[in-house]
């Protein structure tokens, strides 16, 4: 997977900036640096101590390119695990490119996207989950995404996975040895012992899987859909939240047709917020498509903001929306609170309870869901922005109840990890079934090893080269 070349890339954004950094990693880094670096005292970088910084000039064919600070890190104590040189230069687009060209002219090869991190992985400086955390950290859009990638970068996922894998390895090793040497090691009653351990491992994996939803929300944002009757003020609310006139607002019912999606950062919480067409029965073909789309998005939403025009009585369209939000995380907004209010909190609570009762007749499972979900009702006015702070606080409490501590908590934010965990859980379930069915011991080890391998995908210990390459190709240049 590694060609042994010394690689170089511009690691900072290529635009006019105070400083630019050109990075080089590989066994020839110090030699190449010697060829292009000049200082007043004529020092050779290759003879300097590791982790030191040197002032001087980059020279290309006798011509001085820039005044620089050069940082030296001798492998294995570097990010990649190899000899690394970082050149801090002035951040002009032309300058950084010239320095990169000079390095290449003197023996370095241009790095591929993510190649520095890939080398760190291949040299055992990071496992795959930590390498991915580096990518996530760079892409983080909010405080929570950042904290969860830092936790992953610290190796919290790796530690948990390695621990479970070691347990599996211990059992398979025992079974294999016992089967090879039945005279000295007996597997009698081992199934019972194994069963306890497998259950415990399944429990740990399920706990990780349980964090996926929150993990995804932290990373990608809460999928938030604004629902309500035509003219309730959905688009007005969207605009108030975004702080700009993004959606068209008119007093004509049925103004919004298409779904309009925007990203919003509320006190560190990311919302992917969607304004939709007002829900009503309609013969207008275009509007009907919009209404259907709104309903589809509502199904998939993490959160529904249900906007009620409180200056008018609720009607059968509201009844329908109340049914749609059953069993979902939602906030009900009594909008237009600046006008005389015809709908009160009590009206809404009663209507909500009625619609849940009618649903419970059909689907008793909804009763349980409902007990866990208290739907806040907030009076707002999109016109004069009142109640918006209360909405923000409510959302914060809903999604991050209690103190979120990332110190030792693990959140699964990566779909690849989720799939691997689910597969491993399935394999362990098969082990348990084999034990219960009284199957011979070699059956256990097949599925145990399967789980072992699936979990190894997360840390990268059992990944194929193609997949590893694909993961790193998504990184940015110079990382
Ligand atoms: N008084 C008052 N009027 C509001 C408020 N919010 C919205 N409106 C008015 O209500 C009308 C409809 O607002 P929109 O935001 O377009 O409503 P909508 O829910 O997006 O409507 P559709 O896109 O047709 O479904 C406009 O005339 C707004 O100015 C509010 O808080 N108070
Ligand atoms: Mg609208």
GROMACS .gro file of C-alpha atoms and ligand atoms in nm:
model
  512
    1UNK     CA    1   0.000   0.000   0.000
    2UNK     CA    2   0.300   0.229   0.046
    3UNK     CA    3   0.554   0.313  -0.220
    4UNK     CA    4   0.824   0.450   0.012
    5UNK     CA    5   0.833   0.781  -0.171
    6UNK     CA    6   0.874   1.109   0.008
    7UNK     CA    7   0.552   1.302  -0.037
    8UNK     CA    8   0.475   1.673  -0.025
    9UNK     CA    9   0.164   1.890  -0.032
   10UNK     CA   10   0.031   2.230   0.062
   11UNK     CA   11  -0.146   2.173   0.394
   12UNK     CA   12  -0.314   2.508   0.438
   13UNK     CA   13  -0.599   2.645   0.226
   14UNK     CA   14  -0.465   2.780  -0.102
   15UNK     CA   15  -0.568   3.145  -0.085
   16UNK     CA   16  -0.406   3.466   0.027
   17UNK     CA   17  -0.332   3.428   0.396
   18UNK     CA   18  -0.081   3.526   0.663
   19UNK     CA   19   0.094   3.192   0.664
   20UNK     CA   20   0.102   2.890   0.438
   21UNK     CA   21   0.235   2.548   0.533
   22UNK     CA   22   0.394   2.305   0.292
   23UNK     CA   23   0.441   1.962   0.441
   24UNK     CA   24   0.677   1.682   0.340
   25UNK     CA   25   0.698   1.330   0.481
   26UNK     CA   26   0.921   1.031   0.406
   27UNK     CA   27   1.274   0.902   0.443
   28UNK     CA   28   1.428   1.162   0.213
   29UNK     CA   29   1.254   1.463   0.370
   30UNK     CA   30   1.562   1.592   0.553
   31UNK     CA   31   1.792   1.546   0.251
   32UNK     CA   32   1.550   1.729   0.024
   33UNK     CA   33   1.517   2.005   0.284
   34UNK     CA   34   1.897   2.039   0.295
   35UNK     CA   35   1.905   2.097  -0.079
   36UNK     CA   36   1.665   2.390  -0.075
   37UNK     CA   37   1.714   2.551   0.266
   38UNK     CA   38   1.976   2.820   0.337
   39UNK     CA   39   2.051   2.997   0.664
   40UNK     CA   40   2.301   3.265   0.762
   41UNK     CA   41   2.502   3.016   0.969
   42UNK     CA   42   2.487   2.761   0.684
   43UNK     CA   43   2.335   2.493   0.908
   44UNK     CA   44   2.224   2.161   0.767
   45UNK     CA   45   1.870   2.070   0.866
   46UNK     CA   46   1.947   1.699   0.859
   47UNK     CA   47   2.193   1.752   1.145
   48UNK     CA   48   1.948   1.937   1.368
   49UNK     CA   49   1.755   1.790   1.660
   50UNK     CA   50   1.403   1.659   1.615
   51UNK     CA   51   1.115   1.891   1.698
   52UNK     CA   52   1.307   2.213   1.640
   53UNK     CA   53   1.223   2.519   1.430
   54UNK     CA   54   1.472   2.693   1.201
   55UNK     CA   55   1.470   3.034   1.042
   56UNK     CA   56   1.605   3.069   0.687
   57UNK     CA   57   1.524   3.087   0.316
   58UNK     CA   58   1.400   2.851   0.049
   59UNK     CA   59   1.622   2.867  -0.255
   60UNK     CA   60   1.544   2.728  -0.598
   61UNK     CA   61   1.834   2.722  -0.847
   62UNK     CA   62   2.008   3.008  -0.670
   63UNK     CA   63   1.692   3.216  -0.655
   64UNK     CA   64   1.541   3.292  -0.314
   65UNK     CA   65   1.172   3.195  -0.311
   66UNK     CA   66   1.067   3.299   0.040
   67UNK     CA   67   1.172   3.365   0.396
   68UNK     CA   68   1.056   3.070   0.607
   69UNK     CA   69   1.045   2.884   0.937
   70UNK     CA   70   1.113   2.514   0.896
   71UNK     CA   71   0.993   2.261   1.149
   72UNK     CA   72   1.164   1.923   1.179
   73UNK     CA   73   1.012   1.607   1.321
   74UNK     CA   74   1.205   1.286   1.310
   75UNK     CA   75   1.007   0.964   1.274
   76UNK     CA   76   0.857   0.778   1.444
   77UNK     CA   77   0.767   1.075   1.665
   78UNK     CA   78   0.569   1.256   1.397
   79UNK     CA   79   0.210   1.257   1.268
   80UNK     CA   80   0.289   1.014   0.986
   81UNK     CA   81   0.550   0.820   1.182
   82UNK     CA   82   0.809   0.921   0.920
   83UNK     CA   83   1.067   1.199   0.899
   84UNK     CA   84   0.858   1.511   0.844
   85UNK     CA   85   0.944   1.866   0.746
   86UNK     CA   86   0.694   2.149   0.762
   87UNK     CA   87   0.777   2.473   0.590
   88UNK     CA   88   0.596   2.779   0.723
   89UNK     CA   89   0.608   3.041   0.454
   90UNK     CA   90   0.415   3.354   0.359
   91UNK     CA   91   0.067   3.253   0.263
   92UNK     CA   92   0.041   3.376  -0.094
   93UNK     CA   93  -0.104   3.136  -0.349
   94UNK     CA   94   0.198   3.171  -0.576
   95UNK     CA   95   0.452   3.136  -0.294
   96UNK     CA   96   0.315   2.812  -0.152
   97UNK     CA   97   0.290   2.660  -0.499
   98UNK     CA   98   0.648   2.762  -0.580
   99UNK     CA   99   0.775   2.599  -0.261
  100UNK     CA  100   0.584   2.280  -0.336
  101UNK     CA  101   0.728   2.278  -0.688
  102UNK     CA  102   1.077   2.323  -0.549
  103UNK     CA  103   1.030   2.023  -0.320
  104UNK     CA  104   0.906   1.815  -0.610
  105UNK     CA  105   1.193   1.925  -0.831
  106UNK     CA  106   1.427   1.803  -0.558
  107UNK     CA  107   1.284   1.455  -0.523
  108UNK     CA  108   0.945   1.464  -0.348
  109UNK     CA  109   0.628   1.332  -0.505
  110UNK     CA  110   0.295   1.523  -0.481
  111UNK     CA  111   0.086   1.365  -0.204
  112UNK     CA  112  -0.260   1.229  -0.274
  113UNK     CA  113  -0.556   1.357  -0.069
  114UNK     CA  114  -0.535   1.215   0.283
  115UNK     CA  115  -0.201   1.049   0.216
  116UNK     CA  116  -0.031   1.185   0.528
  117UNK     CA  117  -0.308   1.041   0.745
  118UNK     CA  118  -0.305   0.719   0.546
  119UNK     CA  119   0.065   0.684   0.625
  120UNK     CA  120  -0.007   0.753   0.991
  121UNK     CA  121  -0.256   0.464   0.975
  122UNK     CA  122  -0.025   0.228   0.785
  123UNK     CA  123   0.258   0.307   1.025
  124UNK     CA  124   0.037   0.227   1.323
  125UNK     CA  125   0.022   0.583   1.457
  126UNK     CA  126  -0.358   0.584   1.434
  127UNK     CA  127  -0.617   0.314   1.382
  128UNK     CA  128  -0.875   0.361   1.110
  129UNK     CA  129  -1.141   0.500   1.345
  130UNK     CA  130  -0.896   0.766   1.463
  131UNK     CA  131  -0.792   0.847   1.107
  132UNK     CA  132  -1.158   0.895   1.019
  133UNK     CA  133  -1.196   1.116   1.325
  134UNK     CA  134  -0.933   1.347   1.174
  135UNK     CA  135  -1.149   1.382   0.863
  136UNK     CA  136  -1.462   1.440   1.073
  137UNK     CA  137  -1.287   1.695   1.288
  138UNK     CA  138  -1.196   1.900   0.984
  139UNK     CA  139  -1.552   1.874   0.856
  140UNK     CA  140  -1.710   1.952   1.196
  141UNK     CA  141  -1.976   2.221   1.170
  142UNK     CA  142  -2.065   2.252   1.535
  143UNK     CA  143  -1.943   2.206   1.888
  144UNK     CA  144  -2.094   1.860   1.933
  145UNK     CA  145  -1.952   1.720   1.610
  146UNK     CA  146  -1.615   1.858   1.708
  147UNK     CA  147  -1.625   1.706   2.056
  148UNK     CA  148  -1.731   1.367   1.932
  149UNK     CA  149  -1.452   1.356   1.674
  150UNK     CA  150  -1.200   1.458   1.938
  151UNK     CA  151  -1.323   1.172   2.158
  152UNK     CA  152  -1.287   0.934   1.864
  153UNK     CA  153  -0.943   1.074   1.786
  154UNK     CA  154  -0.833   1.002   2.142
  155UNK     CA  155  -0.896   0.636   2.062
  156UNK     CA  156  -1.215   0.583   2.263
  157UNK     CA  157  -1.380   0.378   1.990
  158UNK     CA  158  -1.062   0.183   1.924
  159UNK     CA  159  -1.026   0.092   2.293
  160UNK     CA  160  -1.381  -0.035   2.323
  161UNK     CA  161  -1.360  -0.236   2.000
  162UNK     CA  162  -1.018  -0.379   2.081
  163UNK     CA  163  -1.145  -0.488   2.420
  164UNK     CA  164  -1.437  -0.680   2.271
  165UNK     CA  165  -1.215  -0.830   2.002
  166UNK     CA  166  -0.966  -0.954   2.262
  167UNK     CA  167  -1.246  -1.125   2.447
  168UNK     CA  168  -1.356  -1.298   2.126
  169UNK     CA  169  -1.001  -1.400   2.048
  170UNK     CA  170  -0.960  -1.552   2.391
  171UNK     CA  171  -1.267  -1.772   2.342
  172UNK     CA  172  -1.178  -1.887   1.991
  173UNK     CA  173  -0.823  -1.964   2.099
  174UNK     CA  174  -0.954  -2.168   2.388
  175UNK     CA  175  -1.198  -2.364   2.172
  176UNK     CA  176  -0.941  -2.431   1.902
  177UNK     CA  177  -0.679  -2.546   2.153
  178UNK     CA  178  -0.927  -2.764   2.333
  179UNK     CA  179  -1.042  -2.927   2.010
  180UNK     CA  180  -0.678  -2.994   1.914
  181UNK     CA  181  -0.592  -3.137   2.250
  182UNK     CA  182  -0.905  -3.298   2.393
  183UNK     CA  183  -0.705  -3.516   2.634
  184UNK     CA  184  -0.582  -3.222   2.835
  185UNK     CA  185  -0.840  -2.951   2.783
  186UNK     CA  186  -1.211  -3.018   2.817
  187UNK     CA  187  -1.479  -2.809   2.655
  188UNK     CA  188  -1.748  -2.963   2.874
  189UNK     CA  189  -1.971  -2.688   3.002
  190UNK     CA  190  -1.778  -2.425   2.809
  191UNK     CA  191  -2.089  -2.331   2.615
  192UNK     CA  192  -2.249  -2.196   2.933
  193UNK     CA  193  -1.949  -1.980   3.011
  194UNK     CA  194  -1.923  -1.860   2.654
  195UNK     CA  195  -2.291  -1.775   2.649
  196UNK     CA  196  -2.257  -1.534   2.940
  197UNK     CA  197  -1.964  -1.365   2.774
  198UNK     CA  198  -2.136  -1.343   2.434
  199UNK     CA  199  -2.440  -1.183   2.592
  200UNK     CA  200  -2.224  -0.929   2.761
  201UNK     CA  201  -2.048  -0.846   2.433
  202UNK     CA  202  -2.380  -0.816   2.251
  203UNK     CA  203  -2.493  -0.576   2.519
  204UNK     CA  204  -2.185  -0.360   2.472
  205UNK     CA  205  -2.232  -0.353   2.095
  206UNK     CA  206  -2.597  -0.264   2.129
  207UNK     CA  207  -2.506   0.023   2.358
  208UNK     CA  208  -2.276   0.156   2.089
  209UNK     CA  209  -2.546   0.112   1.826
  210UNK     CA  210  -2.790   0.303   2.046
  211UNK     CA  211  -2.572   0.610   2.016
  212UNK     CA  212  -2.593   0.613   1.635
  213UNK     CA  213  -2.898   0.836   1.615
  214UNK     CA  214  -2.750   1.101   1.838
  215UNK     CA  215  -2.416   1.049   1.670
  216UNK     CA  216  -2.560   1.116   1.327
  217UNK     CA  217  -2.751   1.417   1.459
  218UNK     CA  218  -2.433   1.560   1.608
  219UNK     CA  219  -2.240   1.512   1.291
  220UNK     CA  220  -2.492   1.599   1.023
  221UNK     CA  221  -2.746   1.807   1.206
  222UNK     CA  222  -3.104   1.747   1.321
  223UNK     CA  223  -3.335   1.680   1.027
  224UNK     CA  224  -3.600   1.938   1.108
  225UNK     CA  225  -3.921   1.974   0.912
  226UNK     CA  226  -4.154   2.272   0.950
  227UNK     CA  227  -4.512   2.157   0.908
  228UNK     CA  228  -4.845   2.332   0.927
  229UNK     CA  229  -5.151   2.449   0.742
  230UNK     CA  230  -5.116   2.691   0.452
  231UNK     CA  231  -5.059   3.048   0.575
  232UNK     CA  232  -4.969   2.936   0.927
  233UNK     CA  233  -4.639   3.123   0.898
  234UNK     CA  234  -4.395   2.837   0.824
  235UNK     CA  235  -4.187   3.030   0.575
  236UNK     CA  236  -4.190   3.334   0.804
  237UNK     CA  237  -4.057   3.116   1.087
  238UNK     CA  238  -3.788   2.974   0.861
  239UNK     CA  239  -3.677   3.328   0.775
  240UNK     CA  240  -3.673   3.438   1.138
  241UNK     CA  241  -3.462   3.137   1.238
  242UNK     CA  242  -3.220   3.194   0.953
  243UNK     CA  243  -3.206   3.566   1.010
  244UNK     CA  244  -3.266   3.640   0.641
  245UNK     CA  245  -3.550   3.651   0.390
  246UNK     CA  246  -3.482   3.314   0.237
  247UNK     CA  247  -3.832   3.180   0.177
  248UNK     CA  248  -4.111   3.362  -0.007
  249UNK     CA  249  -4.380   3.488   0.228
  250UNK     CA  250  -4.721   3.607   0.109
  251UNK     CA  251  -5.071   3.612   0.249
  252UNK     CA  252  -5.180   3.373  -0.027
  253UNK     CA  253  -5.241   3.024   0.114
  254UNK     CA  254  -5.031   2.773  -0.077
  255UNK     CA  255  -4.731   2.997  -0.144
  256UNK     CA  256  -4.459   2.741  -0.072
  257UNK     CA  257  -4.460   2.445  -0.309
  258UNK     CA  258  -4.116   2.293  -0.310
  259UNK     CA  259  -3.920   2.185  -0.005
  260UNK     CA  260  -3.662   2.446   0.087
  261UNK     CA  261  -3.369   2.321   0.294
  262UNK     CA  262  -3.114   2.528   0.484
  263UNK     CA  263  -2.848   2.463   0.743
  264UNK     CA  264  -2.880   2.645   1.072
  265UNK     CA  265  -2.649   2.657   1.372
  266UNK     CA  266  -2.839   2.723   1.695
  267UNK     CA  267  -2.607   2.765   1.993
  268UNK     CA  268  -2.386   2.490   1.861
  269UNK     CA  269  -2.672   2.263   1.758
  270UNK     CA  270  -2.693   2.197   1.386
  271UNK     CA  271  -3.034   2.192   1.226
  272UNK     CA  272  -3.101   2.097   0.866
  273UNK     CA  273  -3.422   2.284   0.847
  274UNK     CA  274  -3.687   2.234   0.579
  275UNK     CA  275  -3.973   2.465   0.494
  276UNK     CA  276  -4.259   2.277   0.330
  277UNK     CA  277  -4.589   2.332   0.154
  278UNK     CA  278  -4.889   2.386   0.383
  279UNK     CA  279  -5.082   2.064   0.450
  280UNK     CA  280  -5.432   2.065   0.303
  281UNK     CA  281  -5.655   1.876   0.063
  282UNK     CA  282  -5.608   2.036  -0.276
  283UNK     CA  283  -5.693   1.982  -0.642
  284UNK     CA  284  -5.401   2.189  -0.762
  285UNK     CA  285  -5.157   1.937  -0.910
  286UNK     CA  286  -4.840   2.128  -0.825
  287UNK     CA  287  -4.952   2.207  -0.473
  288UNK     CA  288  -5.052   1.844  -0.420
  289UNK     CA  289  -4.701   1.728  -0.511
  290UNK     CA  290  -4.567   1.976  -0.258
  291UNK     CA  291  -4.801   1.847   0.012
  292UNK     CA  292  -4.698   1.487  -0.057
  293UNK     CA  293  -4.332   1.585  -0.037
  294UNK     CA  294  -4.391   1.758   0.294
  295UNK     CA  295  -4.547   1.439   0.430
  296UNK     CA  296  -4.257   1.226   0.307
  297UNK     CA  297  -4.002   1.451   0.472
  298UNK     CA  298  -4.204   1.454   0.792
  299UNK     CA  299  -4.178   1.073   0.805
  300UNK     CA  300  -3.800   1.088   0.799
  301UNK     CA  301  -3.760   1.386   1.028
  302UNK     CA  302  -3.573   1.384   1.359
  303UNK     CA  303  -3.781   1.681   1.464
  304UNK     CA  304  -4.102   1.844   1.350
  305UNK     CA  305  -4.177   2.208   1.412
  306UNK     CA  306  -4.553   2.221   1.383
  307UNK     CA  307  -4.669   2.578   1.320
  308UNK     CA  308  -5.028   2.663   1.411
  309UNK     CA  309  -5.189   2.991   1.314
  310UNK     CA  310  -5.325   3.073   1.658
  311UNK     CA  311  -5.539   3.357   1.524
  312UNK     CA  312  -5.769   3.106   1.357
  313UNK     CA  313  -5.956   2.800   1.481
  314UNK     CA  314  -5.792   2.464   1.419
  315UNK     CA  315  -5.945   2.256   1.142
  316UNK     CA  316  -5.933   1.905   0.996
  317UNK     CA  317  -5.592   1.973   0.838
  318UNK     CA  318  -5.456   2.035   1.186
  319UNK     CA  319  -5.609   1.705   1.295
  320UNK     CA  320  -5.417   1.532   1.020
  321UNK     CA  321  -5.089   1.698   1.120
  322UNK     CA  322  -5.145   1.603   1.483
  323UNK     CA  323  -5.174   1.243   1.368
  324UNK     CA  324  -4.854   1.276   1.168
  325UNK     CA  325  -4.651   1.391   1.467
  326UNK     CA  326  -4.762   1.109   1.696
  327UNK     CA  327  -4.463   0.913   1.820
  328UNK     CA  328  -4.222   1.174   1.687
  329UNK     CA  329  -4.009   1.437   1.847
  330UNK     CA  330  -4.193   1.760   1.783
  331UNK     CA  331  -4.247   2.112   1.907
  332UNK     CA  332  -4.581   2.284   1.856
  333UNK     CA  333  -4.561   2.656   1.787
  334UNK     CA  334  -4.861   2.879   1.842
  335UNK     CA  335  -4.769   3.140   1.584
  336UNK     CA  336  -4.911   3.488   1.533
  337UNK     CA  337  -4.925   3.539   1.909
  338UNK     CA  338  -4.915   3.912   1.831
  339UNK     CA  339  -5.278   3.884   1.713
  340UNK     CA  340  -5.583   3.793   1.920
  341UNK     CA  341  -5.537   3.426   2.001
  342UNK     CA  342  -5.819   3.192   1.910
  343UNK     CA  343  -5.620   2.875   1.987
  344UNK     CA  344  -5.482   2.815   2.337
  345UNK     CA  345  -5.235   2.560   2.473
  346UNK     CA  346  -5.528   2.370   2.626
  347UNK     CA  347  -5.702   2.349   2.289
  348UNK     CA  348  -5.389   2.201   2.136
  349UNK     CA  349  -5.328   1.955   2.420
  350UNK     CA  350  -5.686   1.834   2.399
  351UNK     CA  351  -5.674   1.800   2.022
  352UNK     CA  352  -5.343   1.615   2.049
  353UNK     CA  353  -5.480   1.373   2.307
  354UNK     CA  354  -5.789   1.310   2.097
  355UNK     CA  355  -5.584   1.227   1.792
  356UNK     CA  356  -5.353   0.999   1.990
  357UNK     CA  357  -5.653   0.816   2.137
  358UNK     CA  358  -5.797   0.760   1.793
  359UNK     CA  359  -5.461   0.628   1.680
  360UNK     CA  360  -5.415   0.408   1.983
  361UNK     CA  361  -5.734   0.227   1.894
  362UNK     CA  362  -5.565   0.125   1.574
  363UNK     CA  363  -5.209   0.087   1.695
  364UNK     CA  364  -5.162   0.019   2.069
  365UNK     CA  365  -4.783   0.031   2.029
  366UNK     CA  366  -4.811   0.407   1.996
  367UNK     CA  367  -4.917   0.432   2.361
  368UNK     CA  368  -4.568   0.345   2.479
  369UNK     CA  369  -4.403   0.581   2.240
  370UNK     CA  370  -4.629   0.860   2.351
  371UNK     CA  371  -4.546   0.821   2.718
  372UNK     CA  372  -4.184   0.900   2.649
  373UNK     CA  373  -4.258   1.201   2.438
  374UNK     CA  374  -4.376   1.522   2.585
  375UNK     CA  375  -4.442   1.774   2.312
  376UNK     CA  376  -4.361   2.128   2.416
  377UNK     CA  377  -4.602   2.402   2.311
  378UNK     CA  378  -4.455   2.748   2.266
  379UNK     CA  379  -4.619   3.077   2.178
  380UNK     CA  380  -4.425   3.260   1.910
  381UNK     CA  381  -4.463   3.539   1.665
  382UNK     CA  382  -4.264   3.512   1.346
  383UNK     CA  383  -4.363   3.871   1.275
  384UNK     CA  384  -4.192   4.025   1.579
  385UNK     CA  385  -3.955   3.739   1.659
  386UNK     CA  386  -4.096   3.674   2.004
  387UNK     CA  387  -4.068   3.329   2.159
  388UNK     CA  388  -3.772   3.236   1.941
  389UNK     CA  389  -3.528   3.224   2.235
  390UNK     CA  390  -3.761   2.990   2.418
  391UNK     CA  391  -3.772   2.768   2.109
  392UNK     CA  392  -3.394   2.757   2.095
  393UNK     CA  393  -3.365   2.664   2.463
  394UNK     CA  394  -3.631   2.397   2.421
  395UNK     CA  395  -3.448   2.237   2.130
  396UNK     CA  396  -3.127   2.234   2.324
  397UNK     CA  397  -3.292   2.054   2.615
  398UNK     CA  398  -3.473   1.809   2.390
  399UNK     CA  399  -3.167   1.689   2.207
  400UNK     CA  400  -2.898   1.720   2.463
  401UNK     CA  401  -3.076   1.663   2.790
  402UNK     CA  402  -2.844   1.661   3.088
  403UNK     CA  403  -2.480   1.740   3.062
  404UNK     CA  404  -2.324   1.599   2.755
  405UNK     CA  405  -1.989   1.472   2.860
  406UNK     CA  406  -1.764   1.350   2.588
  407UNK     CA  407  -1.478   1.255   2.811
  408UNK     CA  408  -1.544   0.886   2.810
  409UNK     CA  409  -1.867   0.862   2.621
  410UNK     CA  410  -1.855   0.712   2.277
  411UNK     CA  411  -2.085   0.818   1.998
  412UNK     CA  412  -2.100   0.626   1.674
  413UNK     CA  413  -2.115   0.888   1.400
  414UNK     CA  414  -1.989   0.687   1.108
  415UNK     CA  415  -2.218   0.474   0.891
  416UNK     CA  416  -1.934   0.234   0.820
  417UNK     CA  417  -1.888   0.172   1.192
  418UNK     CA  418  -2.260   0.128   1.238
  419UNK     CA  419  -2.278  -0.141   0.969
  420UNK     CA  420  -1.978  -0.324   1.110
  421UNK     CA  421  -2.127  -0.320   1.460
  422UNK     CA  422  -2.464  -0.445   1.339
  423UNK     CA  423  -2.294  -0.728   1.147
  424UNK     CA  424  -2.085  -0.823   1.448
  425UNK     CA  425  -2.392  -0.826   1.667
  426UNK     CA  426  -2.562  -1.063   1.424
  427UNK     CA  427  -2.266  -1.301   1.427
  428UNK     CA  428  -2.264  -1.305   1.806
  429UNK     CA  429  -2.635  -1.375   1.805
  430UNK     CA  430  -2.564  -1.680   1.587
  431UNK     CA  431  -2.306  -1.798   1.840
  432UNK     CA  432  -2.567  -1.777   2.113
  433UNK     CA  433  -2.818  -1.965   1.900
  434UNK     CA  434  -2.564  -2.241   1.829
  435UNK     CA  435  -2.496  -2.277   2.202
  436UNK     CA  436  -2.868  -2.294   2.278
  437UNK     CA  437  -2.919  -2.551   2.003
  438UNK     CA  438  -2.639  -2.765   2.148
  439UNK     CA  439  -2.427  -2.746   1.833
  440UNK     CA  440  -2.067  -2.870   1.838
  441UNK     CA  441  -1.802  -2.624   1.955
  442UNK     CA  442  -1.638  -2.563   1.616
  443UNK     CA  443  -1.963  -2.396   1.509
  444UNK     CA  444  -1.908  -2.132   1.773
  445UNK     CA  445  -1.566  -2.036   1.649
  446UNK     CA  446  -1.681  -1.976   1.292
  447UNK     CA  447  -1.926  -1.708   1.401
  448UNK     CA  448  -1.696  -1.577   1.670
  449UNK     CA  449  -1.425  -1.520   1.412
  450UNK     CA  450  -1.680  -1.357   1.188
  451UNK     CA  451  -1.766  -1.106   1.462
  452UNK     CA  452  -1.393  -1.059   1.524
  453UNK     CA  453  -1.337  -0.969   1.162
  454UNK     CA  454  -1.636  -0.735   1.137
  455UNK     CA  455  -1.520  -0.539   1.440
  456UNK     CA  456  -1.172  -0.530   1.292
  457UNK     CA  457  -1.315  -0.330   1.001
  458UNK     CA  458  -1.375  -0.041   1.238
  459UNK     CA  459  -1.017  -0.020   1.356
  460UNK     CA  460  -0.889  -0.113   1.011
  461UNK     CA  461  -0.717  -0.432   1.114
  462UNK     CA  462  -0.914  -0.648   0.874
  463UNK     CA  463  -0.980  -0.403   0.593
  464UNK     CA  464  -0.899  -0.462   0.230
  465UNK     CA  465  -0.666  -0.223   0.050
  466UNK     CA  466  -0.936  -0.089  -0.183
  467UNK     CA  467  -1.158   0.015   0.104
  468UNK     CA  468  -0.875   0.180   0.289
  469UNK     CA  469  -0.783   0.375  -0.023
  470UNK     CA  470  -1.142   0.478  -0.072
  471UNK     CA  471  -1.170   0.611   0.283
  472UNK     CA  472  -0.856   0.824   0.251
  473UNK     CA  473  -0.943   0.952  -0.095
  474UNK     CA  474  -1.227   1.150   0.068
  475UNK     CA  475  -0.978   1.351   0.275
  476UNK     CA  476  -0.861   1.693   0.180
  477UNK     CA  477  -0.527   1.760   0.020
  478UNK     CA  478  -0.231   1.797   0.252
  479UNK     CA  479  -0.390   1.612   0.545
  480LIG     N1  480  -4.954   3.882   1.246
  480LIG     C1  481  -4.870   3.788   1.208
  480LIG     N2  482  -4.866   3.749   1.082
  480LIG     C2  483  -4.781   3.652   1.045
  480LIG     C3  484  -4.696   3.592   1.141
  480LIG     N3  485  -4.622   3.495   1.076
  480LIG     C4  486  -4.661   3.499   0.946
  480LIG     N4  487  -4.756   3.594   0.928
  480LIG     C5  488  -4.823   3.627   0.801
  480LIG     O1  489  -4.896   3.514   0.757
  480LIG     C6  490  -4.897   3.508   0.614
  480LIG     C7  491  -4.845   3.371   0.569
  480LIG     O2  492  -4.710   3.356   0.606
  480LIG     P1  493  -4.616   3.250   0.539
  480LIG     O3  494  -4.489   3.250   0.615
  480LIG     O4  495  -4.608   3.269   0.393
  480LIG     O5  496  -4.699   3.118   0.570
  480LIG     P2  497  -4.669   2.968   0.522
  480LIG     O6  498  -4.711   2.881   0.634
  480LIG     O7  499  -4.532   2.955   0.474
  480LIG     O8  500  -4.774   2.952   0.404
  480LIG     P3  501  -4.771   2.852   0.278
  480LIG     O9  502  -4.635   2.857   0.219
  480LIG    O10  503  -4.874   2.907   0.188
  480LIG    O11  504  -4.806   2.718   0.329
  480LIG     C8  505  -4.808   3.623   0.566
  480LIG    O12  506  -4.891   3.729   0.529
  480LIG     C9  507  -4.725   3.657   0.690
  480LIG    O13  508  -4.685   3.791   0.691
  480LIG    C10  509  -4.701   3.635   1.275
  480LIG    O14  510  -4.632   3.590   1.367
  480LIG     N5  511  -4.790   3.733   1.303
  481LIG    MG1  512  -4.457   2.899   0.295
   0.00000   0.00000   0.00000
